[in-house]
PDB file of C-alpha atoms in Angstrom:
ATOM      1  CA  THR G   1      -1.795 -16.996 -34.600  1.00 92.00           C
ATOM      2  CA  LEU G   2      -3.183 -14.052 -32.652  1.00 94.00           C
ATOM      3  CA  GLU G   3      -5.817 -16.233 -30.992  1.00 96.00           C
ATOM      4  CA  HIS G   4      -3.148 -18.663 -29.810  1.00 97.00           C
ATOM      5  CA  ALA G   5      -1.010 -15.844 -28.421  1.00 96.00           C
ATOM      6  CA  LYS G   6      -3.985 -14.386 -26.530  1.00 97.00           C
ATOM      7  CA  LEU G   7      -4.857 -17.770 -25.053  1.00 98.00           C
ATOM      8  CA  LYS G   8      -1.251 -18.387 -24.057  1.00 97.00           C
ATOM      9  CA  ALA G   9      -1.028 -14.975 -22.365  1.00 98.00           C
ATOM     10  CA  ARG G  10      -4.321 -15.610 -20.561  1.00 98.00           C
ATOM     11  CA  LEU G  11      -3.055 -18.994 -19.377  1.00 98.00           C
ATOM     12  CA  GLU G  12       0.103 -17.380 -18.006  1.00 98.00           C
ATOM     13  CA  VAL G  13      -1.957 -14.794 -16.113  1.00 97.00           C
ATOM     14  CA  LEU G  14      -4.188 -17.500 -14.656  1.00 98.00           C
ATOM     15  CA  GLN G  15      -1.209 -19.622 -13.624  1.00 98.00           C
ATOM     16  CA  ARG G  16       0.485 -16.615 -12.021  1.00 96.00           C
ATOM     17  CA  ASN G  17      -2.721 -15.766 -10.135  1.00 96.00           C
ATOM     18  CA  GLN G  18      -3.039 -19.365  -9.004  1.00 96.00           C
ATOM     19  CA  ARG G  19       0.518 -19.267  -7.640  1.00 97.00           C
ATOM     20  CA  HIS G  20      -0.295 -16.029  -5.813  1.00 97.00           C
ATOM     21  CA  TYR G  21      -3.440 -17.574  -4.299  1.00 95.00           C
ATOM     22  CA  ALA G  22      -1.268 -20.449  -3.098  1.00 95.00           C
ATOM     23  CA  GLY G  23       1.110 -17.977  -1.450  1.00 95.00           C
ATOM     24  CA  GLU G  24       3.876 -18.414  -4.010  1.00 96.00           C
ATOM     25  CA  ASP G  25       5.828 -15.737  -5.926  1.00 95.00           C
ATOM     26  CA  LEU G  26       4.493 -12.964  -3.693  1.00 97.00           C
ATOM     27  CA  ASP G  27       7.801 -11.087  -3.605  1.00 95.00           C
ATOM     28  CA  SER G  28       7.117  -9.668  -7.067  1.00 93.00           C
ATOM     29  CA  LEU G  29       3.860  -8.020  -5.936  1.00 97.00           C
ATOM     30  CA  SER G  30       3.540  -4.411  -4.832  1.00 97.00           C
ATOM     31  CA  MET G  31       1.901  -3.485  -1.539  1.00 98.00           C
ATOM     32  CA  LYS G  32      -1.282  -2.517  -3.399  1.00 98.00           C
ATOM     33  CA  GLU G  33      -1.311  -5.851  -5.251  1.00 97.00           C
ATOM     34  CA  LEU G  34      -0.799  -7.711  -1.966  1.00 98.00           C
ATOM     35  CA  GLN G  35      -3.701  -5.818  -0.403  1.00 98.00           C
ATOM     36  CA  ASN G  36      -5.822  -6.630  -3.452  1.00 97.00           C
ATOM     37  CA  LEU G  37      -4.895 -10.299  -3.174  1.00 97.00           C
ATOM     38  CA  GLU G  38      -5.733 -10.297   0.537  1.00 97.00           C
ATOM     39  CA  HIS G  39      -9.115  -8.713  -0.205  1.00 98.00           C
ATOM     40  CA  GLN G  40      -9.852 -11.309  -2.906  1.00 97.00           C
ATOM     41  CA  LEU G  41      -8.919 -14.140  -0.552  1.00 97.00           C
ATOM     42  CA  ASP G  42     -11.066 -12.674   2.247  1.00 98.00           C
ATOM     43  CA  SER G  43     -14.023 -12.354  -0.128  1.00 98.00           C
ATOM     44  CA  ALA G  44     -13.578 -15.905  -1.386  1.00 97.00           C
ATOM     45  CA  LEU G  45     -13.359 -17.226   2.168  1.00 98.00           C
ATOM     46  CA  LYS G  46     -16.563 -15.405   3.162  1.00 99.00           C
ATOM     47  CA  HIS G  47     -18.321 -16.847   0.125  1.00 99.00           C
ATOM     48  CA  ILE G  48     -17.095 -20.366   0.915  1.00 99.00           C
ATOM     49  CA  ARG G  49     -18.163 -20.114   4.564  1.00 99.00           C
ATOM     50  CA  SER G  50     -21.563 -18.801   3.549  1.00 99.00           C
ATOM     51  CA  ARG G  51     -22.052 -21.662   1.091  1.00 99.00           C
ATOM     52  CA  LYS G  52     -20.875 -24.200   3.681  1.00 99.00           C
ATOM     53  CA  ASN G  53     -23.376 -22.825   6.217  1.00 99.00           C
ATOM     54  CA  GLN G  54     -26.159 -22.938   3.646  1.00 99.00           C
ATOM     55  CA  LEU G  55     -25.372 -26.572   2.807  1.00 99.00           C
ATOM     56  CA  MET G  56     -25.202 -27.498   6.482  1.00 99.00           C
ATOM     57  CA  HIS G  57     -28.580 -25.876   7.175  1.00 99.00           C
ATOM     58  CA  GLU G  58     -30.101 -27.712   4.217  1.00 99.00           C
ATOM     59  CA  SER G  59     -28.606 -30.973   5.455  1.00 99.00           C
ATOM     60  CA  ILE G  60     -29.937 -30.388   8.976  1.00 99.00           C
ATOM     61  CA  SER G  61     -33.376 -29.619   7.581  1.00 99.00           C
ATOM     62  CA  GLU G  62     -33.388 -32.829   5.527  1.00 99.00           C
ATOM     63  CA  LEU G  63     -32.243 -34.867   8.522  1.00 99.00           C
ATOM     64  CA  GLN G  64     -34.991 -33.334  10.669  1.00 99.00           C
ATOM     65  CA  LYS G  65     -37.579 -34.301   8.035  1.00 99.00           C
ATOM     66  CA  LYS G  66     -36.221 -37.858   7.936  1.00 99.00           C
ATOM     67  CA  ASP G  67     -36.237 -38.003  11.736  1.00 99.00           C
ATOM     68  CA  LYS G  68     -39.867 -36.877  11.855  1.00 99.00           C
ATOM     69  CA  ALA G  69     -40.866 -39.441   9.219  1.00 99.00           C
ATOM     70  CA  LEU G  70     -39.064 -42.214  11.109  1.00 99.00           C
ATOM     71  CA  GLN G  71     -40.713 -41.202  14.380  1.00 99.00           C
ATOM     72  CA  GLU G  72     -44.128 -41.293  12.719  1.00 99.00           C
ATOM     73  CA  GLN G  73     -43.368 -44.696  11.218  1.00 99.00           C
ATOM     74  CA  ASN G  74     -42.157 -45.938  14.592  1.00 99.00           C
ATOM     75  CA  ASN G  75     -45.341 -44.711  16.294  1.00 98.00           C
ATOM     76  CA  LYS G  76     -47.471 -46.401  13.643  1.00 98.00           C
ATOM     77  CA  LEU G  77     -45.610 -49.686  14.042  1.00 98.00           C
ATOM     78  CA  SER G  78     -45.851 -49.463  17.836  1.00 98.00           C
ATOM     79  CA  LYS G  79     -49.624 -49.064  17.572  1.00 97.00           C
ATOM     80  CA  GLN G  80     -49.813 -52.075  15.265  1.00 97.00           C
ATOM     81  CA  VAL G  81     -47.791 -54.164  17.714  1.00 97.00           C
ATOM     82  CA  LYS G  82     -50.043 -53.134  20.620  1.00 96.00           C
ATOM     83  CA  GLU G  83     -53.174 -53.943  18.615  1.00 95.00           C
ATOM     84  CA  ARG G  84     -51.844 -57.393  17.743  1.00 94.00           C
ATOM     85  CA  GLU G  85     -50.893 -58.020  21.356  1.00 94.00           C
ATOM     86  CA  LYS G  86     -54.489 -57.215  22.348  1.00 90.00           C
ATOM     87  CA  GLU G  87     -55.775 -59.682  19.767  1.00 87.00           C
ATOM     88  CA  LEU G  88     -53.691 -62.450  21.313  1.00 79.00           C
TER      89      LEU G  88
END
């Protein structure tokens, strides 16, 4: 069917692009296509680095919150220990 043929052609394009992204079958590409591929890879890398930095900042922020909560809990427990020592 026509739908099947379109899907098959789309799959072939995607597989070819995937090979290009992996650095395979590049000899069939023109200089313009190679420059396009390089630009796409650069853009993807920038996006990935940006996302990684965002996730790292979020992780650091969460760890700082946990650290603050643990410090507060530690201070509270230290006060309780000192109060009990006074009672003895």
